[in-house]
PDB file of C-alpha atoms in Angstrom:
ATOM      1  CA  MET K   1    -204.468  19.752   1.647  1.00 91.00           C
ATOM      2  CA  THR K   2    -201.874  20.107  -0.892  1.00 86.00           C
ATOM      3  CA  PRO K   3    -198.244  19.042   0.115  1.00 83.00           C
ATOM      4  CA  LEU K   4    -195.770  22.002   0.275  1.00 86.00           C
ATOM      5  CA  PRO K   5    -192.151  21.394   0.407  1.00 83.00           C
ATOM      6  CA  LEU K   6    -190.879  21.826   3.914  1.00 88.00           C
ATOM      7  CA  ALA K   7    -188.072  24.290   2.738  1.00 84.00           C
ATOM      8  CA  ARG K   8    -191.053  26.600   1.811  1.00 78.00           C
ATOM      9  CA  ALA K   9    -192.933  26.469   5.130  1.00 82.00           C
ATOM     10  CA  PHE K  10    -191.271  29.900   6.110  1.00 77.00           C
ATOM     11  CA  THR K  11    -193.559  31.337   3.374  1.00 76.00           C
ATOM     12  CA  LEU K  12    -196.730  30.488   5.409  1.00 79.00           C
ATOM     13  CA  ILE K  13    -195.718  32.598   8.525  1.00 79.00           C
ATOM     14  CA  GLU K  14    -194.309  36.155   8.446  1.00 70.00           C
ATOM     15  CA  SER K  15    -193.309  38.005  11.482  1.00 71.00           C
ATOM     16  CA  GLY K  16    -193.884  41.605  10.950  1.00 84.00           C
ATOM     17  CA  PRO K  17    -193.636  44.279   8.514  1.00 94.00           C
ATOM     18  CA  VAL K  18    -190.431  44.770   6.186  1.00 96.00           C
ATOM     19  CA  VAL K  19    -188.562  47.448   7.872  1.00 98.00           C
ATOM     20  CA  LEU K  20    -185.206  49.664   7.086  1.00 98.00           C
ATOM     21  CA  VAL K  21    -182.411  49.572   9.554  1.00 98.00           C
ATOM     22  CA  THR K  22    -179.956  52.291   9.674  1.00 98.00           C
ATOM     23  CA  THR K  23    -176.738  52.343  11.055  1.00 98.00           C
ATOM     24  CA  CYS K  24    -173.640  54.776  11.515  1.00 97.00           C
ATOM     25  CA  ASP K  25    -170.186  53.385  11.631  1.00 94.00           C
ATOM     26  CA  GLY K  26    -168.913  56.671  12.811  1.00 92.00           C
ATOM     27  CA  GLU K  27    -168.201  57.983   9.318  1.00 92.00           C
ATOM     28  CA  ALA K  28    -171.033  57.187   7.131  1.00 95.00           C
ATOM     29  CA  ASN K  29    -174.629  56.330   7.371  1.00 97.00           C
ATOM     30  CA  ASN K  30    -176.058  53.230   5.862  1.00 97.00           C
ATOM     31  CA  VAL K  31    -179.467  51.557   5.609  1.00 98.00           C
ATOM     32  CA  MET K  32    -180.623  47.927   4.914  1.00 98.00           C
ATOM     33  CA  THR K  33    -183.791  46.109   4.272  1.00 97.00           C
ATOM     34  CA  ILE K  34    -184.747  43.697   6.944  1.00 96.00           C
ATOM     35  CA  SER K  35    -187.750  41.322   6.230  1.00 93.00           C
ATOM     36  CA  TRP K  36    -187.684  39.424   9.569  1.00 90.00           C
ATOM     37  CA  THR K  37    -188.610  41.517  12.515  1.00 92.00           C
ATOM     38  CA  LEU K  38    -190.172  40.387  15.819  1.00 90.00           C
ATOM     39  CA  VAL K  39    -191.557  42.265  18.948  1.00 90.00           C
ATOM     40  CA  VAL K  40    -190.225  40.574  22.000  1.00 89.00           C
ATOM     41  CA  ASP K  41    -192.917  40.345  24.705  1.00 80.00           C
ATOM     42  CA  PHE K  42    -194.841  43.530  25.561  1.00 80.00           C
ATOM     43  CA  THR K  43    -191.688  45.563  26.326  1.00 84.00           C
ATOM     44  CA  PRO K  44    -189.882  47.923  23.990  1.00 93.00           C
ATOM     45  CA  LYS K  45    -187.676  45.048  22.725  1.00 95.00           C
ATOM     46  CA  PHE K  46    -187.402  43.835  19.203  1.00 95.00           C
ATOM     47  CA  ALA K  47    -185.397  41.316  17.283  1.00 95.00           C
ATOM     48  CA  ILE K  48    -184.274  41.294  13.640  1.00 96.00           C
ATOM     49  CA  THR K  49    -182.262  38.845  11.712  1.00 94.00           C
ATOM     50  CA  THR K  50    -179.119  39.767  10.074  1.00 96.00           C
ATOM     51  CA  GLY K  51    -175.520  38.728   9.857  1.00 95.00           C
ATOM     52  CA  PRO K  52    -171.964  39.369   8.346  1.00 94.00           C
ATOM     53  CA  TRP K  53    -173.457  38.862   4.866  1.00 94.00           C
ATOM     54  CA  ASN K  54    -174.970  42.429   5.142  1.00 93.00           C
ATOM     55  CA  TYR K  55    -172.522  45.179   4.966  1.00 95.00           C
ATOM     56  CA  SER K  56    -174.506  47.117   7.729  1.00 94.00           C
ATOM     57  CA  TYR K  57    -173.887  44.385  10.106  1.00 95.00           C
ATOM     58  CA  ALA K  58    -170.132  45.504  11.011  1.00 95.00           C
ATOM     59  CA  ALA K  59    -171.615  48.977  11.967  1.00 96.00           C
ATOM     60  CA  LEU K  60    -174.301  47.517  13.874  1.00 96.00           C
ATOM     61  CA  GLU K  61    -171.943  45.138  15.814  1.00 95.00           C
ATOM     62  CA  LYS K  62    -169.319  47.995  16.278  1.00 95.00           C
ATOM     63  CA  SER K  63    -171.909  50.739  17.495  1.00 97.00           C
ATOM     64  CA  ARG K  64    -174.374  48.637  19.141  1.00 98.00           C
ATOM     65  CA  GLU K  65    -177.038  50.856  17.897  1.00 98.00           C
ATOM     66  CA  CYS K  66    -179.545  51.337  15.030  1.00 98.00           C
ATOM     67  CA  VAL K  67    -182.910  52.712  13.895  1.00 98.00           C
ATOM     68  CA  ILE K  68    -185.833  50.461  12.756  1.00 98.00           C
ATOM     69  CA  ALA K  69    -187.536  52.656  10.143  1.00 98.00           C
ATOM     70  CA  ILE K  70    -190.954  51.378   9.231  1.00 97.00           C
ATOM     71  CA  PRO K  71    -191.908  52.286   5.499  1.00 98.00           C
ATOM     72  CA  GLY K  72    -195.216  52.550   4.034  1.00 97.00           C
ATOM     73  CA  ALA K  73    -196.496  50.338   1.240  1.00 97.00           C
ATOM     74  CA  ASP K  74    -195.826  53.261  -1.261  1.00 98.00           C
ATOM     75  CA  LEU K  75    -191.979  52.714  -0.722  1.00 98.00           C
ATOM     76  CA  ILE K  76    -191.927  49.002  -1.682  1.00 97.00           C
ATOM     77  CA  ASP K  77    -189.751  49.616  -4.486  1.00 98.00           C
ATOM     78  CA  THR K  78    -187.274  51.724  -2.428  1.00 98.00           C
ATOM     79  CA  VAL K  79    -187.299  48.820   0.157  1.00 98.00           C
ATOM     80  CA  VAL K  80    -186.490  46.185  -2.577  1.00 97.00           C
ATOM     81  CA  GLY K  81    -183.761  48.483  -3.947  1.00 98.00           C
ATOM     82  CA  VAL K  82    -182.076  49.226  -0.699  1.00 98.00           C
ATOM     83  CA  GLY K  83    -182.210  45.567  -0.041  1.00 96.00           C
ATOM     84  CA  THR K  84    -180.621  44.612  -3.489  1.00 96.00           C
ATOM     85  CA  CYS K  85    -177.540  46.645  -3.434  1.00 96.00           C
ATOM     86  CA  SER K  86    -174.725  47.076  -0.950  1.00 96.00           C
ATOM     87  CA  GLY K  87    -173.677  49.959   1.188  1.00 96.00           C
ATOM     88  CA  ALA K  88    -170.056  48.967   0.522  1.00 95.00           C
ATOM     89  CA  ASP K  89    -170.211  50.770  -2.914  1.00 96.00           C
ATOM     90  CA  THR K  90    -173.474  52.557  -2.704  1.00 97.00           C
ATOM     91  CA  ASP K  91    -174.773  55.718  -0.790  1.00 97.00           C
ATOM     92  CA  LYS K  92    -178.201  54.237  -0.330  1.00 98.00           C
ATOM     93  CA  PHE K  93    -179.754  57.519   1.273  1.00 98.00           C
ATOM     94  CA  ALA K  94    -178.590  59.458  -1.952  1.00 98.00           C
ATOM     95  CA  ARG K  95    -179.593  56.763  -4.506  1.00 98.00           C
ATOM     96  CA  PHE K  96    -183.253  56.217  -3.220  1.00 98.00           C
ATOM     97  CA  GLY K  97    -183.873  59.753  -2.229  1.00 98.00           C
ATOM     98  CA  LEU K  98    -184.121  58.912   1.592  1.00 98.00           C
ATOM     99  CA  THR K  99    -183.822  61.895   4.067  1.00 98.00           C
ATOM    100  CA  PRO K 100    -181.610  61.241   6.948  1.00 98.00           C
ATOM    101  CA  LEU K 101    -182.993  62.868  10.204  1.00 98.00           C
ATOM    102  CA  ARG K 102    -181.004  63.226  13.407  1.00 98.00           C
ATOM    103  CA  ALA K 103    -182.079  60.870  16.065  1.00 98.00           C
ATOM    104  CA  GLN K 104    -182.431  61.852  19.710  1.00 98.00           C
ATOM    105  CA  ARG K 105    -180.446  58.870  21.343  1.00 98.00           C
ATOM    106  CA  VAL K 106    -178.345  57.248  18.808  1.00 98.00           C
ATOM    107  CA  ARG K 107    -176.075  58.275  15.945  1.00 98.00           C
ATOM    108  CA  ALA K 108    -177.846  56.037  13.157  1.00 98.00           C
ATOM    109  CA  PRO K 109    -180.533  58.324  11.375  1.00 98.00           C
ATOM    110  CA  LEU K 110    -184.220  58.285  11.259  1.00 98.00           C
ATOM    111  CA  ILE K 111    -185.530  58.056   7.724  1.00 98.00           C
ATOM    112  CA  GLY K 112    -188.056  61.090   7.021  1.00 98.00           C
ATOM    113  CA  GLU K 113    -189.949  59.208   4.594  1.00 98.00           C
ATOM    114  CA  CYS K 114    -190.867  56.394   6.914  1.00 98.00           C
ATOM    115  CA  LEU K 115    -194.278  55.989   8.949  1.00 97.00           C
ATOM    116  CA  ALA K 116    -192.331  55.601  12.199  1.00 97.00           C
ATOM    117  CA  ASN K 117    -188.800  55.178  13.520  1.00 97.00           C
ATOM    118  CA  ILE K 118    -187.528  53.369  16.693  1.00 97.00           C
ATOM    119  CA  GLU K 119    -183.915  54.354  18.023  1.00 98.00           C
ATOM    120  CA  CYS K 120    -182.584  51.173  19.416  1.00 98.00           C
ATOM    121  CA  ARG K 121    -179.400  49.642  21.199  1.00 98.00           C
ATOM    122  CA  VAL K 122    -178.238  46.287  20.869  1.00 98.00           C
ATOM    123  CA  ILE K 123    -178.631  44.223  23.950  1.00 97.00           C
ATOM    124  CA  ASP K 124    -177.833  40.691  22.447  1.00 97.00           C
ATOM    125  CA  ILE K 125    -176.582  39.001  19.345  1.00 96.00           C
ATOM    126  CA  VAL K 126    -177.417  35.370  18.890  1.00 96.00           C
ATOM    127  CA  GLU K 127    -175.009  34.242  16.397  1.00 94.00           C
ATOM    128  CA  ARG K 128    -176.157  30.773  16.162  1.00 95.00           C
ATOM    129  CA  HIS K 129    -179.472  31.946  14.747  1.00 95.00           C
ATOM    130  CA  ASN K 130    -178.406  35.406  13.295  1.00 95.00           C
ATOM    131  CA  ILE K 131    -180.699  37.344  15.618  1.00 96.00           C
ATOM    132  CA  VAL K 132    -179.865  40.680  17.010  1.00 97.00           C
ATOM    133  CA  VAL K 133    -182.054  41.613  19.894  1.00 97.00           C
ATOM    134  CA  LEU K 134    -182.801  45.456  20.376  1.00 98.00           C
ATOM    135  CA  GLU K 135    -184.115  47.597  23.070  1.00 96.00           C
ATOM    136  CA  GLY K 136    -186.128  50.651  21.953  1.00 96.00           C
ATOM    137  CA  LEU K 137    -184.673  53.788  23.385  1.00 97.00           C
ATOM    138  CA  ALA K 138    -187.232  56.522  21.626  1.00 97.00           C
ATOM    139  CA  ALA K 139    -189.831  56.235  18.826  1.00 97.00           C
ATOM    140  CA  HIS K 140    -191.211  58.748  16.409  1.00 97.00           C
ATOM    141  CA  ARG K 141    -194.079  58.728  14.250  1.00 96.00           C
ATOM    142  CA  ASN K 142    -194.685  60.410  10.964  1.00 96.00           C
ATOM    143  CA  GLU K 143    -198.240  61.848  11.288  1.00 94.00           C
ATOM    144  CA  SER K 144    -197.987  63.715   7.818  1.00 96.00           C
ATOM    145  CA  ARG K 145    -197.842  60.238   5.872  1.00 95.00           C
ATOM    146  CA  ARG K 146    -200.887  59.560   3.760  1.00 94.00           C
ATOM    147  CA  GLU K 147    -199.907  55.809   3.000  1.00 94.00           C
ATOM    148  CA  THR K 148    -200.135  54.027   6.499  1.00 93.00           C
ATOM    149  CA  ARG K 149    -200.124  50.581   5.237  1.00 94.00           C
ATOM    150  CA  THR K 150    -197.039  48.310   5.724  1.00 95.00           C
ATOM    151  CA  CYS K 151    -195.652  45.546   3.569  1.00 95.00           C
ATOM    152  CA  HIS K 152    -194.879  41.799   4.859  1.00 93.00           C
ATOM    153  CA  ALA K 153    -192.486  39.703   2.900  1.00 92.00           C
ATOM    154  CA  VAL K 154    -193.815  36.292   1.820  1.00 88.00           C
ATOM    155  CA  GLY K 155    -190.400  35.198   1.330  1.00 84.00           C
ATOM    156  CA  ASP K 156    -190.278  34.323  -2.356  1.00 85.00           C
ATOM    157  CA  GLY K 157    -189.952  37.891  -3.794  1.00 89.00           C
ATOM    158  CA  SER K 158    -193.824  38.775  -3.263  1.00 90.00           C
ATOM    159  CA  PHE K 159    -195.341  40.815  -0.555  1.00 93.00           C
ATOM    160  CA  ILE K 160    -198.546  41.475   1.362  1.00 91.00           C
ATOM    161  CA  VAL K 161    -199.826  44.805   1.947  1.00 94.00           C
ATOM    162  CA  ASP K 162    -201.781  45.479   5.213  1.00 88.00           C
ATOM    163  CA  GLY K 163    -205.572  45.780   4.706  1.00 84.00           C
ATOM    164  CA  GLU K 164    -208.573  46.694   6.799  1.00 82.00           C
ATOM    165  CA  ARG K 165    -208.059  47.185  10.316  1.00 82.00           C
ATOM    166  CA  ILE K 166    -210.285  45.153  12.643  1.00 87.00           C
ATOM    167  CA  ASP K 167    -210.780  46.570  16.025  1.00 87.00           C
ATOM    168  CA  ARG K 168    -211.332  43.795  18.966  1.00 84.00           C
ATOM    169  CA  ARG K 169    -209.878  45.953  21.789  1.00 81.00           C
ATOM    170  CA  ALA K 170    -213.145  46.006  23.745  1.00 84.00           C
ATOM    171  CA  MET K 171    -213.093  42.168  23.666  1.00 84.00           C
ATOM    172  CA  MET K 172    -209.526  41.838  24.691  1.00 79.00           C
ATOM    173  CA  GLN K 173    -209.573  44.681  27.144  1.00 71.00           C
ATOM    174  CA  HIS K 174    -209.166  42.355  30.197  1.00 64.00           C
ATOM    175  CA  LYS K 175    -206.146  40.537  28.528  1.00 60.00           C
ATOM    176  CA  LEU K 176    -203.962  43.471  27.393  1.00 57.00           C
ATOM    177  CA  PRO K 177    -201.065  44.816  29.495  1.00 60.00           C
ATOM    178  CA  PRO K 178    -201.847  48.363  31.082  1.00 60.00           C
ATOM    179  CA  GLY K 179    -201.187  51.211  28.720  1.00 59.00           C
ATOM    180  CA  LEU K 180    -202.131  49.375  25.324  1.00 56.00           C
TER     181      LEU K 180
END
């Protein structure tokens, strides 16, 4: 084993795919890139990490709702671009050619180019750890997408793309909650 600086340990564990999170402050839509996501239990609850440093955070805090949009690996340059500019001075939907679609349960838009979108409401903000806990209200899949792989942030500016799917459902059948 080779020593790794403890400050870099986070690059060894990634929590989920990089996502785009849309918000609406009542006047304008915005989108931010979030590289830390978490599924909470086997319920439609999720967590993201963000805080006041993100322009979208004020809209998220005010509206208490958002959409988690899951982009395919072919959108990695868009995902990075969205994450490296601010909605304070940029219409990110226009700049990156993203199509806002009307959601069913929240004012924040779905993103047409993404693999899937999850409409959410904020159920808790853990300020100490900059964690926003969300409850899913509706979910949508884009079955027309050819690219279905997602990207995962390593944390140092590099990403890992999903690969081959390994199916072990039969082995785990007795351990999965009903419906999975």
